CSV table of C-alpha atoms in Angstrom, one decimal:
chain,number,residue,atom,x,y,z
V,27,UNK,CA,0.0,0.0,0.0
V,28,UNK,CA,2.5,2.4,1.1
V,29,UNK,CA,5.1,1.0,-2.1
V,30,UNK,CA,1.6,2.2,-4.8
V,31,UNK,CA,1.2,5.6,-2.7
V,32,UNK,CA,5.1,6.5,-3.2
V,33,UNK,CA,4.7,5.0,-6.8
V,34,UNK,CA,1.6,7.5,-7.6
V,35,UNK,CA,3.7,10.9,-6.0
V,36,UNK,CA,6.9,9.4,-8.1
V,37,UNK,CA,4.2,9.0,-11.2
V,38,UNK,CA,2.4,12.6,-9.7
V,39,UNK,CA,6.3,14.1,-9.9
V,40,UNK,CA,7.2,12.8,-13.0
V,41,UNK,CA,4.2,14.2,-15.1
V,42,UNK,CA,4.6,17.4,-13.5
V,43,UNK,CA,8.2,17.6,-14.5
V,44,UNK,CA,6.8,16.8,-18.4
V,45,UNK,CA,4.3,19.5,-18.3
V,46,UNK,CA,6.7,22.3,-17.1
V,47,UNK,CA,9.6,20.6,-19.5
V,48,UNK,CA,6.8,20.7,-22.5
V,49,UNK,CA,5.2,24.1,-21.2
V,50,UNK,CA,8.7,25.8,-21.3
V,51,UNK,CA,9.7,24.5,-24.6
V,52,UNK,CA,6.0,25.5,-26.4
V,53,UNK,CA,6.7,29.0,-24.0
V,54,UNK,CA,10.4,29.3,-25.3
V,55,UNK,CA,9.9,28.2,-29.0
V,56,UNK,CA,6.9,30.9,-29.0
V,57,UNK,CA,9.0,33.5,-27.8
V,58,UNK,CA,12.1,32.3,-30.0
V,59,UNK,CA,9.6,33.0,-32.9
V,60,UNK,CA,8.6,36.3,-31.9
V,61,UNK,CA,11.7,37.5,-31.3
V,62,UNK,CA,13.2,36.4,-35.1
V,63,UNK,CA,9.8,38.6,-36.1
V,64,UNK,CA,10.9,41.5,-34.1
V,65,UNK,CA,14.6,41.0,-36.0
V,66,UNK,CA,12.3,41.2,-39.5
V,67,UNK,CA,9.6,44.0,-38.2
V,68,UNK,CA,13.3,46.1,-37.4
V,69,UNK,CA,12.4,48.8,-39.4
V,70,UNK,CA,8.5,49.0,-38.9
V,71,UNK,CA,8.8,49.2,-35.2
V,72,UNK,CA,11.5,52.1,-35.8
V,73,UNK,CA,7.9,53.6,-37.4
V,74,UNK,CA,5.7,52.7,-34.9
V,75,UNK,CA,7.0,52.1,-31.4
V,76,UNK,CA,3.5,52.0,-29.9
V,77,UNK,CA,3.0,49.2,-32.2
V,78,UNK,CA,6.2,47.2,-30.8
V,79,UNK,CA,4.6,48.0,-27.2
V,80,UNK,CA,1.2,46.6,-28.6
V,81,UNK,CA,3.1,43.4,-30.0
V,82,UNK,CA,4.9,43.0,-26.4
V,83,UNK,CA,1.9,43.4,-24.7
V,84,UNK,CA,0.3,40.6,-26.2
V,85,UNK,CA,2.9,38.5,-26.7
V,86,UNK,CA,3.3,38.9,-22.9
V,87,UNK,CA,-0.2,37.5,-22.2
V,88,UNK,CA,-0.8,35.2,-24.6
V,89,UNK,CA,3.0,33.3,-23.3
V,90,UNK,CA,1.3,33.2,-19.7
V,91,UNK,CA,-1.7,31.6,-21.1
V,92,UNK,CA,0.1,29.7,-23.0
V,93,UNK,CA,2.4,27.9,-20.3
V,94,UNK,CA,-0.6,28.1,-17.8
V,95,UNK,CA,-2.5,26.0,-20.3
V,96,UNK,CA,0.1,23.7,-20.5
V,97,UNK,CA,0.7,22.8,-17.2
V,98,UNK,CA,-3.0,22.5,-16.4
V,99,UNK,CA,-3.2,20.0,-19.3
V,100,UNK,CA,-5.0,17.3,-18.6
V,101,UNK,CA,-7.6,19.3,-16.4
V,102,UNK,CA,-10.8,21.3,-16.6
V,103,UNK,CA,-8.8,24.2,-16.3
V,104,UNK,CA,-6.5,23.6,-19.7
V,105,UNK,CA,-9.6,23.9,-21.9
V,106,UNK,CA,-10.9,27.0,-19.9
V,107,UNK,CA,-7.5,28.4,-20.3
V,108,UNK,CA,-7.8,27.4,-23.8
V,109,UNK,CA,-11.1,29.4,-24.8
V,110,UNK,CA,-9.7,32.1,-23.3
V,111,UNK,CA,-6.4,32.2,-25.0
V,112,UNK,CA,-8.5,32.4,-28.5
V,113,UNK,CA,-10.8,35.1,-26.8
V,114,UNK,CA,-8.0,37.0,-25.7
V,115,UNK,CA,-6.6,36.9,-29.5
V,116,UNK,CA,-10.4,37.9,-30.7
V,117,UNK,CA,-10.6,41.1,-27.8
V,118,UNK,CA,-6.7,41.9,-28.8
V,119,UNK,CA,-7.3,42.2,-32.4
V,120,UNK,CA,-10.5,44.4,-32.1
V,121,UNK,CA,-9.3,46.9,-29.7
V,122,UNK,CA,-5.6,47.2,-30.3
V,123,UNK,CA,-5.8,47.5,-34.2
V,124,UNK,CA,-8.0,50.8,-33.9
V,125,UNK,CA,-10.6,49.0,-36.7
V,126,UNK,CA,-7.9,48.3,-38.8
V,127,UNK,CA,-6.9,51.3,-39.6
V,128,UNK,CA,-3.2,52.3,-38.6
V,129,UNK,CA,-2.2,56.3,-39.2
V,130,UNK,CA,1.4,57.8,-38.4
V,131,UNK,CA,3.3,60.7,-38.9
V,132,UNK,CA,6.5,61.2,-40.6
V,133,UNK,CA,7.7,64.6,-39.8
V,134,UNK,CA,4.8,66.4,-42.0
V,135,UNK,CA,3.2,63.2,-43.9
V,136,UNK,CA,0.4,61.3,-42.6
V,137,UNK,CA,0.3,57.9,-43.7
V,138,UNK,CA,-2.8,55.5,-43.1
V,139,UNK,CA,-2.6,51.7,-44.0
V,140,UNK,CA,-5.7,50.1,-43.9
V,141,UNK,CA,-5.5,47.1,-42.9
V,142,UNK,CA,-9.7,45.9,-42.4
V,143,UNK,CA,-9.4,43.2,-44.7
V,144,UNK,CA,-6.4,41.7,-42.9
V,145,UNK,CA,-8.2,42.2,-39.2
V,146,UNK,CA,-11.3,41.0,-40.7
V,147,UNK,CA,-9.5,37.8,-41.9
V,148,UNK,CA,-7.5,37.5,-38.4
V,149,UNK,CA,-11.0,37.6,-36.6
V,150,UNK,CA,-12.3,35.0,-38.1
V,151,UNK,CA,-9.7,33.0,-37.8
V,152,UNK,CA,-9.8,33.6,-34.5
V,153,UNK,CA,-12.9,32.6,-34.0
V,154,UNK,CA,-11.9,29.5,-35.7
V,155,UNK,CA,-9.6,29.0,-32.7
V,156,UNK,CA,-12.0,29.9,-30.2
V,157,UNK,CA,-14.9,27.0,-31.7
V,158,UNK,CA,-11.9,24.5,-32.0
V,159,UNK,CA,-11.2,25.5,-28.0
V,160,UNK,CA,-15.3,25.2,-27.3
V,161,UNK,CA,-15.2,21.8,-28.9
V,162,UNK,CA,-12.0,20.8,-27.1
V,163,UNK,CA,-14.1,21.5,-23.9
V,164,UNK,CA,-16.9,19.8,-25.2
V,165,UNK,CA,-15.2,16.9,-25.7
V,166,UNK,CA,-13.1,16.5,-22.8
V,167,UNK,CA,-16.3,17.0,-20.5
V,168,UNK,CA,-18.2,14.2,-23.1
V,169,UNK,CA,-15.5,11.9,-22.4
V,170,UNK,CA,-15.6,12.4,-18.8
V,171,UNK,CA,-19.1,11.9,-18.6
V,172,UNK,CA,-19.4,8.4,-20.4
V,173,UNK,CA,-20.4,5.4,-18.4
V,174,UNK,CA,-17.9,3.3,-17.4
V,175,UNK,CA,-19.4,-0.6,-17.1
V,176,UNK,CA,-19.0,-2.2,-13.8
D,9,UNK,CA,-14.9,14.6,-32.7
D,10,UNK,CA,-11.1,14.1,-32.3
D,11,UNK,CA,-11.0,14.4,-36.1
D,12,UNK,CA,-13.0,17.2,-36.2
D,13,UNK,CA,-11.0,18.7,-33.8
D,14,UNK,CA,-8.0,17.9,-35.7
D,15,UNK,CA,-8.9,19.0,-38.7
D,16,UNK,CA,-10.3,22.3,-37.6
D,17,UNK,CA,-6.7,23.0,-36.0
D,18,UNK,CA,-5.0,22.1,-39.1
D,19,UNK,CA,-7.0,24.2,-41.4
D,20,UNK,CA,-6.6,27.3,-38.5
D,21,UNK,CA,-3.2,26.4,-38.7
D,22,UNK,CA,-2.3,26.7,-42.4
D,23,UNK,CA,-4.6,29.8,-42.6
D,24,UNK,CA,-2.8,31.8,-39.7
D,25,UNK,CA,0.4,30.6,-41.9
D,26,UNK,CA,-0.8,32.2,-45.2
D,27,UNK,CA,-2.0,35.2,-43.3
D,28,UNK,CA,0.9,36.3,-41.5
D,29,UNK,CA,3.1,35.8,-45.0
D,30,UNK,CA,0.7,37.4,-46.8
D,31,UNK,CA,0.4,40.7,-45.0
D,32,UNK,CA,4.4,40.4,-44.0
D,33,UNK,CA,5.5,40.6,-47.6
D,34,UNK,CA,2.6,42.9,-48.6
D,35,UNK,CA,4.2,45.5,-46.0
D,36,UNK,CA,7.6,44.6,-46.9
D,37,UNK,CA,6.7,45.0,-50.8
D,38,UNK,CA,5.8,49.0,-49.7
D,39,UNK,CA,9.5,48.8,-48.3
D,40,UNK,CA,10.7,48.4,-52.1
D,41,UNK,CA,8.4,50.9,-53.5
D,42,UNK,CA,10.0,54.0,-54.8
D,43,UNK,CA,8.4,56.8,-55.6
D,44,UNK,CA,10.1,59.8,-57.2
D,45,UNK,CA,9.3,63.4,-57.9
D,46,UNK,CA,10.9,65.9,-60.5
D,47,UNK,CA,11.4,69.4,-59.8
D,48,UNK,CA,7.9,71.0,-59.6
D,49,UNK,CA,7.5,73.3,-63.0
D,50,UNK,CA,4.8,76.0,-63.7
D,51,UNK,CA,3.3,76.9,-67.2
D,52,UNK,CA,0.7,79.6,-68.9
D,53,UNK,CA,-2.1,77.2,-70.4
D,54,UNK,CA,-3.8,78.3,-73.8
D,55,UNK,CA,-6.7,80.0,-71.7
D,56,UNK,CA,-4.1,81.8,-69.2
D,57,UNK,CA,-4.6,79.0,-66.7
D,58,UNK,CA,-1.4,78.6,-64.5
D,59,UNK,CA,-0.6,74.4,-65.0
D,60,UNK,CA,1.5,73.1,-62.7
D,61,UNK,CA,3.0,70.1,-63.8
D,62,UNK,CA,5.4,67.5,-61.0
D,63,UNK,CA,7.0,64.8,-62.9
D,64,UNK,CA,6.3,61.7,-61.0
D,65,UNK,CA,8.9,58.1,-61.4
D,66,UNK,CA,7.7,54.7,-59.8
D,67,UNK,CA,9.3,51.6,-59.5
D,68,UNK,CA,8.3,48.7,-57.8
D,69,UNK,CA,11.0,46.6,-56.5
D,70,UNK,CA,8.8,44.9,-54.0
D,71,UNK,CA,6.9,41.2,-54.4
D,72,UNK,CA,3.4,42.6,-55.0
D,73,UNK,CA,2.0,44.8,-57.3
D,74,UNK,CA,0.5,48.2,-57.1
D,75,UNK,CA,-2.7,49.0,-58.0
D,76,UNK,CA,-4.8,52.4,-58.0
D,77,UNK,CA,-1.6,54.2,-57.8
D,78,UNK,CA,-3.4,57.7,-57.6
D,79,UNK,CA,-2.0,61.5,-57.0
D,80,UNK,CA,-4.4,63.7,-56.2
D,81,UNK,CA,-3.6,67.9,-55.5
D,82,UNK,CA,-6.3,70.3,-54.4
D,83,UNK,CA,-5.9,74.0,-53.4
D,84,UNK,CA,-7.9,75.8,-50.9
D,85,UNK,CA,-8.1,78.8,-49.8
D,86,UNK,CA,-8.5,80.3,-46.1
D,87,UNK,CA,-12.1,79.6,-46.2
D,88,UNK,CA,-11.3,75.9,-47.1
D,89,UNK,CA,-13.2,76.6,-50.6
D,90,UNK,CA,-11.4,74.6,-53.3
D,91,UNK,CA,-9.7,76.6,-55.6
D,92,UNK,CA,-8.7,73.8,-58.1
D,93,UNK,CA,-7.9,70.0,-57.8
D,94,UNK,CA,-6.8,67.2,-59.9
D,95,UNK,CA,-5.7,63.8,-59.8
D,96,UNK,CA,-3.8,61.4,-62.3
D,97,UNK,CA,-4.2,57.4,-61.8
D,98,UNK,CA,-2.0,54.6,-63.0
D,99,UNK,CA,-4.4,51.5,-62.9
D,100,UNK,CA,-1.2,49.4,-62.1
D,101,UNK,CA,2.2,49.0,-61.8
D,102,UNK,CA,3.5,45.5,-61.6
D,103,UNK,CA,6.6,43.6,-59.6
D,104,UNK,CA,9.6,44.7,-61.5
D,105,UNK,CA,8.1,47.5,-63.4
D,106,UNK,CA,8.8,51.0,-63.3
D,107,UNK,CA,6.5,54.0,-64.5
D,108,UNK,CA,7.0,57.5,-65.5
D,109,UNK,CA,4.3,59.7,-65.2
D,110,UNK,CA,3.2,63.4,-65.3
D,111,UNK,CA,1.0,64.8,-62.9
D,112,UNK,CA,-1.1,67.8,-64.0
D,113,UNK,CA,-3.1,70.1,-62.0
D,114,UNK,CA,-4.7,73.5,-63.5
D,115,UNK,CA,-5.3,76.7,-62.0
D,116,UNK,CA,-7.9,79.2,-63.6
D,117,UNK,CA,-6.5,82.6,-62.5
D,118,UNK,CA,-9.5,84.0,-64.2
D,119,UNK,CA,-12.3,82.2,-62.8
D,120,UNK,CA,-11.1,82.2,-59.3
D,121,UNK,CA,-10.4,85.9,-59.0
D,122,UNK,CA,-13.7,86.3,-60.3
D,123,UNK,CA,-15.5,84.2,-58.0
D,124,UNK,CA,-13.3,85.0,-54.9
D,125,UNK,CA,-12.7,88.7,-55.3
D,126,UNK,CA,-10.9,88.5,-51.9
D,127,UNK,CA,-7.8,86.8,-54.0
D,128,UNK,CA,-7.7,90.0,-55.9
D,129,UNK,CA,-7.2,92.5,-53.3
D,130,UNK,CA,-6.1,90.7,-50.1
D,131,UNK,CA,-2.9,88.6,-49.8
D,132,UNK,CA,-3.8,85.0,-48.1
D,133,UNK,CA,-2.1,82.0,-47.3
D,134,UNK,CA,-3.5,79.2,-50.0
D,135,UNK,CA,-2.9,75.2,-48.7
D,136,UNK,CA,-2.1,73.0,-51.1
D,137,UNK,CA,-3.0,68.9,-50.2
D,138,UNK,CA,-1.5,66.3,-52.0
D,139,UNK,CA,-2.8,62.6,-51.5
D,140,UNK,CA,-0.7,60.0,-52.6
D,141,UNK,CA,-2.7,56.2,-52.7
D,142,UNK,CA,-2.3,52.8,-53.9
D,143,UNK,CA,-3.1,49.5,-53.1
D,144,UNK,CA,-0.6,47.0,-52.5
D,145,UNK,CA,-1.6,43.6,-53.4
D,146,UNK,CA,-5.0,44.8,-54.1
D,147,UNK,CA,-6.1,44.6,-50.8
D,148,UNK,CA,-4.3,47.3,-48.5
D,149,UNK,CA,-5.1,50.9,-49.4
D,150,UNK,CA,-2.2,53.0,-48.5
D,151,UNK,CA,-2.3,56.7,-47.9
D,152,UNK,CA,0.1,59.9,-47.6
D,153,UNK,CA,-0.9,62.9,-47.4
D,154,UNK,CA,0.9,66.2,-47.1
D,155,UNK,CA,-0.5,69.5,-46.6
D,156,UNK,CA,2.0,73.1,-47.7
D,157,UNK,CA,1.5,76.1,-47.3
D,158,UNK,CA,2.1,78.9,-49.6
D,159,UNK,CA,1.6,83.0,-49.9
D,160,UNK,CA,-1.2,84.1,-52.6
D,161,UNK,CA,0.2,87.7,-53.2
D,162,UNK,CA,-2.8,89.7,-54.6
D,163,UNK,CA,-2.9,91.4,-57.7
D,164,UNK,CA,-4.6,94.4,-56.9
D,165,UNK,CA,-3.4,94.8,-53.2
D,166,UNK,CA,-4.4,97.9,-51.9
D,167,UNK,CA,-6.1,99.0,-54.5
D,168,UNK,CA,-7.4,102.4,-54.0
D,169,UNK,CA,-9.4,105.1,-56.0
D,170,UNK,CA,-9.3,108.5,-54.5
D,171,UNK,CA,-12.0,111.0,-55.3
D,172,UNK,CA,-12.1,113.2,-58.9
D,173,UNK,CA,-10.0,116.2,-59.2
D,174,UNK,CA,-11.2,118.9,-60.9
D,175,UNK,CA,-8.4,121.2,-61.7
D,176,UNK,CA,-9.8,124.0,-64.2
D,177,UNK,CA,-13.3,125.6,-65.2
D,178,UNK,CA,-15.1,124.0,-68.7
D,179,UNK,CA,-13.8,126.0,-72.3
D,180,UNK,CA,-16.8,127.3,-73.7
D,181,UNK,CA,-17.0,125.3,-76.6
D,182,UNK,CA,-16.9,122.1,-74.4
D,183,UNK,CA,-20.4,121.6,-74.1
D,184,UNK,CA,-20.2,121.3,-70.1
D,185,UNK,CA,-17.3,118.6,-70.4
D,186,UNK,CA,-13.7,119.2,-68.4
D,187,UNK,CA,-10.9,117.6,-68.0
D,188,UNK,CA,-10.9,115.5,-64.1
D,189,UNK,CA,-8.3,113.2,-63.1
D,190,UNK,CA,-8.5,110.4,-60.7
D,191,UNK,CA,-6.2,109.2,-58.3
D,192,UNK,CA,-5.5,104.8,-58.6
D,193,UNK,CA,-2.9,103.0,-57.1
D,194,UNK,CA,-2.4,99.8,-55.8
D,195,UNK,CA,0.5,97.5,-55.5
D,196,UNK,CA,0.7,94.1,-57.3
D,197,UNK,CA,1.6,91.2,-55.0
D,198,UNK,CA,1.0,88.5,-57.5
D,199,UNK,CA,3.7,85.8,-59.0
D,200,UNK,CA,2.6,87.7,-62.6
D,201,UNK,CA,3.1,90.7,-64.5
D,202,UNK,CA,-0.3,92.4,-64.9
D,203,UNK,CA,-0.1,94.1,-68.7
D,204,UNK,CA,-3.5,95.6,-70.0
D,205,UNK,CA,-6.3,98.2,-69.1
D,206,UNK,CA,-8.4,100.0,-66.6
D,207,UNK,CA,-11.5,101.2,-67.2
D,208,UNK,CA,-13.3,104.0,-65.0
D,209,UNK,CA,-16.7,104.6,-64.9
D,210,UNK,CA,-17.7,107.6,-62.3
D,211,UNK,CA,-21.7,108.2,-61.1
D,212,UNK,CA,-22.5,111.1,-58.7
D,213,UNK,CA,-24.5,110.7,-55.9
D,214,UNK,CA,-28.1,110.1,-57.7
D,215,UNK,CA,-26.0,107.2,-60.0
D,216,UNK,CA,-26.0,109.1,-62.9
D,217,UNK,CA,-22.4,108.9,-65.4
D,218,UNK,CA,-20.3,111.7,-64.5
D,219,UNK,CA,-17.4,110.8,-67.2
D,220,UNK,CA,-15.3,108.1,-67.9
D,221,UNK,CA,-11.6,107.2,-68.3
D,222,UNK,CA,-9.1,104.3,-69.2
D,223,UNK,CA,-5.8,103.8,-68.7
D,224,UNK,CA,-3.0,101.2,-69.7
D,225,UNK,CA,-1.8,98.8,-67.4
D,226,UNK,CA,1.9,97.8,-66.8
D,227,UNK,CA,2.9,96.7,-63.5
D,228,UNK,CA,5.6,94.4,-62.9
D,229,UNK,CA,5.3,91.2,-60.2
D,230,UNK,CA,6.3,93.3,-56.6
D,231,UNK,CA,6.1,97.1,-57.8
D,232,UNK,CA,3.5,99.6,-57.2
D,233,UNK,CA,0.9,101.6,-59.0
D,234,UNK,CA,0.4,105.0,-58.5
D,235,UNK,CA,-1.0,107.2,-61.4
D,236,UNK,CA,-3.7,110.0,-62.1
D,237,UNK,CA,-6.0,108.5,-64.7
D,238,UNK,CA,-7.5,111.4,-67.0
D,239,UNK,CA,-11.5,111.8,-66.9
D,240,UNK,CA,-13.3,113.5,-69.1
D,241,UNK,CA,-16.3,114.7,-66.8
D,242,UNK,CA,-19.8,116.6,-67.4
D,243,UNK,CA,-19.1,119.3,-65.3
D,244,UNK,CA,-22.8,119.5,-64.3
D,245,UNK,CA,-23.3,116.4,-62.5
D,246,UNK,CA,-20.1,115.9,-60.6
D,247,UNK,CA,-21.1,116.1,-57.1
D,248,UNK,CA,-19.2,115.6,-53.7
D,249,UNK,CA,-19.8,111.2,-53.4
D,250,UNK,CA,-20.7,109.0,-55.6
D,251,UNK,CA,-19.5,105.6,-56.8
D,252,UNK,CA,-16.7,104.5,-59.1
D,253,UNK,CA,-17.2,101.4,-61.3
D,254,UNK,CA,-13.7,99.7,-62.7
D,255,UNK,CA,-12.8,97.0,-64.8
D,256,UNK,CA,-9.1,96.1,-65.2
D,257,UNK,CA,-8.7,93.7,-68.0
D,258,UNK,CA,-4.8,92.1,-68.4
D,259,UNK,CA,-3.6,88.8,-70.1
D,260,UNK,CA,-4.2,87.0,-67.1
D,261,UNK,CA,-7.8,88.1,-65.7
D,262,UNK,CA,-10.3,90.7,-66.2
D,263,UNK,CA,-12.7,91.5,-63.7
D,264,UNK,CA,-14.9,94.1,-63.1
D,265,UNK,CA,-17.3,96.4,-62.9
D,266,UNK,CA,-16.3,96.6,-59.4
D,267,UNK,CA,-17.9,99.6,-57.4
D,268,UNK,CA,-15.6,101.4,-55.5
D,269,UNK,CA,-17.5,104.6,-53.5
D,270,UNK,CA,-15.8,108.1,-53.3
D,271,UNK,CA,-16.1,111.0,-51.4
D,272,UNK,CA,-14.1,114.3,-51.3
């Protein structure tokens, strides 16, 4: 009895150790990616250094949800953290990209990009991620919930 | 539903893919885009409408092409009423290609001193806009705009008339006519030489024609005008007031009858 109860915290230990180990590799390959983007985006965020801020911002909050969902995986709390990963990437675009419609300054130009169509495409992919989150959830709690015969 | 699932986050996947790239080299493409403008020159039209004409070079270097590549100038005036506007277009401008183009823009000197007599005696600070737009892979609109500044100097700046001078009593086989003259001067302000003639009309105080007089015009851009213009005058109806009416016609405008009141 005591030998299965040492074997469970050894097993308890071990699949911790995988989720952190898997959570900081996801977390640092993420990060590694953003920060070869920043390396390309040089020149834009010389343009736009509220942009850069925006970008860090997010990138920020979407690693700690990230990571978080990662070590909860397995758990109730992993698809919650899931849905609202892909909300928080819905709620970023809208209010951060000011419609879709980026205006800056250079010394006595104004120059507007519109980017709407992009947005508009980004949204709806993101609401792609947040139905494939939904019917993670959905499934997980389905395949809780089926009867097991005695 | 694990298939579904998996499919779903497959398809996000590759889209999200595409996306990124697709607005990343769209945005890099404007990186590449040069756009290049010639010395701004001015010219006289056929109708005496100033053109101004910017010679305009683009090359696209980038990985998209441009499309609805459009200039567009307009000049206003303190008021923000358009003086005069125009655009050119080039419907495309592919990877690799480079265009030349010349971008017109016509200003009736005429017209608008005739509609906004203010331009003729009053010097005002006119704004000029200038839109540059495209879209780059057909899809993202792209805008600069600039706004300048620049002095209108008036043609007729200070232009005043001063009341009729009669110096000597009528011959008496004059038939009530004598010999008045009539203080104008003004200065010219504008970017143009005004060549061509004043008319005077004079009315006393109960609008009837006192006389009338003409005179030639030749003022050069920045100088002054200053002369006594000779009116032959019925010596019977000049009174203290009345009202002036002149009409300068030149090679660039004409304008007029403008009623300018008097009194001595």
């Amino acid at each position: 009895m005591l030998h299965e109860t040492k074997k469970d915290t050894q097993d308890c230990y071990r699949k911790f150790v995988f989720k952190a180990a898997k959570a900081t590799i996801k977390g640092s390959l993420f990060y590694g990616a953003y920060f070869l983007l920043t390396q390309y985006m040089a020149p834009i965020f010389t343009l736009l250094p509220t942009f850069q801020q925006s970008i860090e911002t997010f990138m920020i909050a979407y690693t700690v949800l990230l990571v978080a969902g990662e070590l909860t995986w397995g758990t109730m709390y992993h698809h919650f953290l899931n849905v609202a990963k892909a909300l928080f990437v819905v709620g970023y675009l809208i209010l951060s990209m000011n419609s879709g419609i980026i205006e800056y300054n250079l010394s006595s130009i104004r120059v507007t990009v519109d980017f709407r169509l992009i947005l508009t495409s980004a949204i709806l992919l993101s609401m792609l991620g947040v139905a494939k989150a939904v019917l993670q959830t959905v499934s997980y709690v389905s395949e809780r919930a089926e009867p097991t015969a005695l | 539903m694990n298939v579904a699932i998996r499919t779903v986050s497959i398809v996000s996947a590759l889209l999200w893919v595409f996306l990124i790239a697709f607005a990343a080299s769209a945005v890099f493409s404007a990186k590449d885009l040069q756009v290049e403008f010639g010395t701004l020159q001015t010219s006289v039209g056929a109708e005496n409408e100033v053109v101004l004409i910017l010679p305009v070079a683009i090359v696209n270097r980038g990985f998209c092409t441009i499309s609805e590549f459009n200039i567009s100038t307009e000049i206003v005036d303190e008021q923000d009423l358009t003086l005069t506007r125009g655009f050119t277009l080039v419907p495309r401008v592919g990877t690799g290609q480079s265009v030349n183009i010349t971008h017109q823009v016509e200003f009736e000197i005429d017209e608008n001193l005739n509609t906004r007599t203010h331009l003729l005696f009053d010097d005002a600070e006119l704004r000029l806009a200038e839109t540059f737009s495209m879209k780059l892979a057909d899809t993202i609109p792209v805008q600069a705009s600039l706004n300048i500044s620049f002095p209108w100097g008036a043609p007729l700046y200070n232009f005043t008339v001063g009341a009729i001078r009669i110096s000597r009593e009528p011959a008496a086989n004059s038939g009530g006519y004598v010999e008045g003259d009539v203080q104008v001067s003004f200065e010219n302000h504008a970017f143009f030489n005004i060549n061509g003639t004043l008319y005077l009309r004079v009315y006393n105080d109960a609008d009837v024609l006192v006389g009338t007089g003409q005179t030639n015009l030749d003022v050069p851009k920045n100088t002054g005008y200053h002369e006594d213009i000779k009116v032959d005058a019925w010596i019977l109806h000049v009174s203290a007031s009345g009202h002036y009416e002149v009409s300068v016609q030149t090679s660039m405008f004409s304008v007029g009858p403008l009623v300018v009141p008097y009194a001595s």
